[in-house]
Coordinates of C-alpha atoms in Angstrom, one line a residue:
X79 CA 108.1 -15.1 35.6
X80 CA 110.0 -14.7 38.7
X81 CA 109.1 -16.2 41.6
X82 CA 107.7 -13.7 44.4
X83 CA 109.9 -13.4 47.6
X84 CA 107.8 -15.3 50.8
X85 CA 106.7 -13.0 53.5
X86 CA 108.9 -13.1 56.3
X87 CA 107.2 -14.0 59.9
X88 CA 108.4 -11.7 63.0
X89 CA 107.8 -14.7 65.0
X90 CA 109.2 -17.5 63.2
X91 CA 105.7 -19.1 62.9
X92 CA 104.0 -19.9 59.9
X93 CA 100.6 -21.6 58.2
X94 CA 101.8 -23.8 55.1
X95 CA 99.8 -25.3 53.0
X96 CA 100.8 -28.2 50.4
X97 CA 99.1 -29.9 47.6
X98 CA 99.5 -32.8 45.0
X99 CA 100.2 -31.9 41.8
X100 CA 96.9 -31.5 39.5
X101 CA 95.4 -31.8 42.8
X102 CA 96.1 -35.7 42.9
X103 CA 95.5 -37.9 46.0
X104 CA 99.0 -37.8 48.0
X105 CA 97.7 -40.4 50.8
X106 CA 95.9 -42.9 49.5
X107 CA 95.7 -44.9 52.9
X108 CA 96.6 -45.2 56.1
X109 CA 100.1 -46.6 55.5
X110 CA 100.8 -43.2 53.7
X111 CA 99.3 -41.2 56.4
X112 CA 101.7 -42.7 58.8
X113 CA 104.7 -42.9 56.7
X114 CA 104.5 -38.8 56.0
X115 CA 103.9 -38.0 60.2
X116 CA 107.1 -40.8 60.3
X117 CA 108.8 -38.2 58.4
X118 CA 107.5 -35.2 59.9
X119 CA 108.9 -36.4 62.9
X120 CA 112.2 -37.4 61.6
X121 CA 112.8 -33.9 59.9
X122 CA 111.7 -32.2 63.2
X123 CA 114.4 -33.7 64.7
X124 CA 116.5 -32.6 62.0
X125 CA 115.3 -29.4 61.3
X126 CA 114.5 -28.2 64.8
X127 CA 111.5 -26.8 64.0
X128 CA 108.2 -26.7 66.6
X129 CA 105.0 -28.2 65.3
X130 CA 101.8 -26.7 66.2
X131 CA 99.2 -28.5 64.3
X132 CA 98.8 -30.6 61.3
X133 CA 96.0 -32.2 59.2
X134 CA 96.6 -34.7 56.1
X135 CA 93.6 -33.8 53.5
X136 CA 94.1 -36.8 50.8
X137 CA 95.4 -34.6 48.5
X138 CA 96.9 -31.6 50.7
X139 CA 98.3 -30.7 54.0
X140 CA 97.8 -28.1 56.4
X141 CA 100.9 -27.2 59.3
X142 CA 101.1 -24.4 61.9
X143 CA 104.6 -24.5 63.0
X144 CA 107.9 -22.2 64.2
X145 CA 111.0 -22.3 62.1
X146 CA 114.5 -22.2 64.3
X147 CA 117.3 -23.1 63.2
X148 CA 116.4 -23.8 59.3
X149 CA 114.0 -21.6 57.3
X150 CA 110.7 -23.0 55.7
X151 CA 112.6 -24.1 52.2
X152 CA 115.3 -26.6 53.4
X153 CA 112.6 -27.7 56.0
X154 CA 110.5 -29.0 53.1
X155 CA 112.8 -30.0 51.2
X156 CA 114.0 -32.1 53.7
X157 CA 110.7 -33.4 54.2
X158 CA 109.5 -33.6 50.2
X159 CA 112.1 -35.4 49.6
X160 CA 112.0 -38.4 52.2
X161 CA 108.0 -39.0 51.4
X162 CA 108.1 -38.5 47.4
X163 CA 111.1 -41.0 47.4
X164 CA 109.0 -43.2 49.5
X165 CA 105.6 -42.5 48.0
X166 CA 107.0 -43.3 44.3
X167 CA 108.7 -46.4 45.3
X168 CA 105.3 -47.7 46.5
X169 CA 103.5 -46.4 43.5
X170 CA 105.8 -47.4 40.8
X171 CA 105.3 -43.9 39.9
X172 CA 108.2 -41.2 39.2
X173 CA 108.5 -37.5 38.8
X174 CA 106.6 -34.7 41.0
X175 CA 104.3 -35.4 43.5
X176 CA 103.6 -31.9 44.9
X177 CA 102.1 -28.8 43.3
X178 CA 104.7 -26.2 42.9
X179 CA 106.4 -24.7 46.0
X180 CA 104.4 -24.9 49.3
X181 CA 102.3 -21.9 50.4
X182 CA 103.0 -19.9 53.4
X183 CA 102.1 -17.3 55.6
X184 CA 103.1 -15.8 58.7
X185 CA 101.7 -16.0 61.9
X186 CA 102.9 -13.3 64.1
X187 CA 100.4 -12.9 66.7
X188 CA 98.7 -15.0 69.8
X189 CA 95.1 -14.1 68.0
X190 CA 95.8 -15.3 64.4
X191 CA 97.8 -18.3 65.8
X192 CA 94.4 -19.6 67.5
X193 CA 92.4 -18.8 64.2
X194 CA 95.0 -20.6 62.1
X195 CA 95.0 -23.5 64.8
X196 CA 91.1 -23.9 64.6
X197 CA 90.6 -23.7 60.9
X198 CA 93.5 -26.2 60.8
X199 CA 91.7 -28.6 63.2
X200 CA 88.6 -27.9 61.2
X201 CA 89.5 -28.5 58.0
X202 CA 88.0 -32.2 57.9
X203 CA 84.7 -30.8 59.5
X204 CA 83.9 -28.1 56.7
X205 CA 85.2 -30.7 53.9
X206 CA 82.2 -33.0 55.6
X207 CA 84.9 -36.0 56.1
X208 CA 83.3 -35.4 60.3
X209 CA 81.6 -34.1 62.0
X210 CA 83.5 -33.2 64.6
X211 CA 87.2 -32.5 64.8
X212 CA 87.7 -35.3 67.5
X213 CA 86.4 -37.9 64.7
X214 CA 89.2 -37.1 62.1
X215 CA 92.2 -39.5 62.3
X216 CA 94.9 -37.7 60.4
X217 CA 94.7 -34.4 62.2
X218 CA 96.9 -33.1 65.6
X219 CA 93.4 -32.5 67.3
X220 CA 93.5 -35.9 69.1
X221 CA 96.8 -35.0 70.4
X222 CA 95.7 -31.9 72.5
X223 CA 92.8 -33.6 73.9
X224 CA 93.5 -37.1 74.7
X225 CA 96.9 -37.9 76.6
X226 CA 97.0 -41.6 75.1
X227 CA 97.1 -40.2 71.7
X228 CA 100.0 -37.8 72.0
X229 CA 102.7 -39.1 70.6
X230 CA 105.0 -36.1 71.5
X231 CA 105.3 -34.8 67.7
X232 CA 103.1 -31.7 68.4
X233 CA 104.0 -29.0 70.6
X234 CA 100.9 -28.7 72.7
X235 CA 101.9 -26.6 75.3
X236 CA 102.5 -23.7 73.6
X237 CA 98.7 -23.3 72.8
X238 CA 97.4 -24.5 75.9
X239 CA 99.4 -22.5 77.6
X240 CA 97.9 -19.1 75.8
X241 CA 94.6 -20.1 76.4
X242 CA 93.9 -23.5 79.1
X243 CA 93.4 -26.4 77.6
X244 CA 89.2 -26.4 78.0
X245 CA 89.1 -22.5 76.7
X246 CA 91.1 -24.1 73.4
X247 CA 89.2 -27.3 73.3
X248 CA 85.6 -25.0 73.2
X249 CA 87.4 -21.9 71.0
X250 CA 88.1 -25.1 68.3
X251 CA 84.9 -26.2 67.9
X252 CA 83.2 -22.9 67.8
X253 CA 81.2 -22.5 65.0
X254 CA 83.6 -20.1 62.5
X255 CA 84.0 -18.9 59.0
X256 CA 88.0 -18.6 59.0
X257 CA 89.8 -18.5 55.8
X258 CA 93.7 -19.3 56.2
X259 CA 95.2 -20.3 52.9
X260 CA 91.7 -21.2 51.6
X261 CA 92.3 -24.3 49.5
X262 CA 88.9 -25.2 47.4
X263 CA 88.7 -28.7 45.9
X264 CA 87.6 -29.3 42.4
X265 CA 84.6 -31.4 42.2
X266 CA 85.0 -34.1 39.9
X267 CA 82.8 -36.1 38.2
X268 CA 80.7 -37.9 40.6
X269 CA 80.1 -41.3 38.1
X270 CA 82.4 -42.9 35.9
X271 CA 79.4 -43.1 33.2
X272 CA 79.5 -39.0 33.6
X273 CA 83.0 -39.1 32.8
X274 CA 82.7 -41.5 29.8
X275 CA 80.2 -39.3 28.1
X276 CA 82.4 -36.5 28.5
X277 CA 85.5 -38.1 27.1
X278 CA 83.6 -39.3 24.3
X279 CA 82.7 -35.8 23.8
X280 CA 85.5 -34.2 23.9
X281 CA 88.0 -37.0 22.3
X282 CA 85.3 -38.3 19.9
X283 CA 86.5 -41.9 20.8
X284 CA 85.3 -44.7 23.4
X285 CA 87.2 -45.5 26.5
X286 CA 89.3 -48.4 25.1
X287 CA 90.5 -46.0 21.9
X288 CA 92.1 -43.7 23.9
X289 CA 94.4 -46.4 25.7
X290 CA 95.2 -48.5 22.6
X291 CA 94.0 -47.2 19.3
X292 CA 96.3 -43.9 19.0
X293 CA 99.8 -42.7 19.1
X294 CA 101.5 -42.1 22.5
X295 CA 101.2 -38.4 21.2
X296 CA 97.8 -38.1 20.5
X297 CA 96.9 -40.2 23.6
X298 CA 98.7 -37.7 26.0
X299 CA 97.0 -34.8 24.6
X300 CA 93.7 -36.4 25.1
X301 CA 95.0 -36.9 28.6
X302 CA 95.9 -33.6 28.9
X303 CA 92.3 -32.4 27.7
X304 CA 90.4 -34.5 30.0
X305 CA 92.9 -33.8 33.3
X306 CA 91.9 -29.9 32.6
X307 CA 88.2 -31.0 32.6
X308 CA 87.4 -32.4 36.4
X309 CA 88.2 -35.6 35.6
X310 CA 90.7 -37.1 38.4
X311 CA 93.6 -39.1 37.7
X312 CA 92.1 -42.2 39.5
X313 CA 89.3 -41.6 37.7
X314 CA 90.5 -41.1 34.0
X315 CA 92.7 -44.3 34.7
X316 CA 90.1 -46.7 35.5
X317 CA 87.7 -45.7 33.0
X318 CA 90.9 -45.9 30.1
X319 CA 93.2 -48.5 31.2
X320 CA 95.8 -45.9 31.3
X321 CA 98.4 -46.1 34.0
X322 CA 98.1 -43.7 36.9
X323 CA 102.0 -43.4 36.1
X324 CA 101.8 -42.4 32.7
X325 CA 98.8 -40.1 33.2
X326 CA 100.5 -38.3 36.1
X327 CA 103.6 -38.2 34.0
X328 CA 102.0 -36.4 31.3
X329 CA 100.0 -33.9 33.4
X330 CA 103.4 -32.6 34.9
X331 CA 104.8 -31.7 32.0

């Protein structure tokens, strides 16, 4: 099936969302988040785009940016190549990290710009990772409200000049039902015991047999079955003894 063309923005401003392949985690720790922001800053210089907002959410990313010198595909080719190379080196894995192409939507007026900005900064709150946007470490909201945290990577003046800083802070913290490139995370099984029970039910075997008692072909078949039934990569690796690299490679094929 041919890919559909991206909808072009009249202003050059886009809301972009990327997620991990098979919804896997793409930021395991603080170092991963820091590395992505380092890559983002470098590519901002190389590609010449303006960045208005970001939020790194474990297994997906939201960005609000304006293209100037290069189009989105080239920008994210630059970012992806650098981050995935580093991530694969760190975790001794191979293959893709991000799911298909990134998703994007045009932002063609000031009203929707502010809506997307609020949506991105409220993402951790809606995911119940914090109570208020300013409590989340890996979003650009702190760059708007605290001069000591302003790294220069985010072009804060554009949004502040629209409304004023006080009004922008009030707007960001309003209760909202914004829905912008909405991404609903799968709910993985909450306990290893439940995951093991599902493995026995679906594969008719215990956890150690999946790793050691079957051929590679049969093992991979069971990995696909379990990966499609709400068991995360990390959880499946933990209860079966199969490496994350093998599981990720099997699920991406």
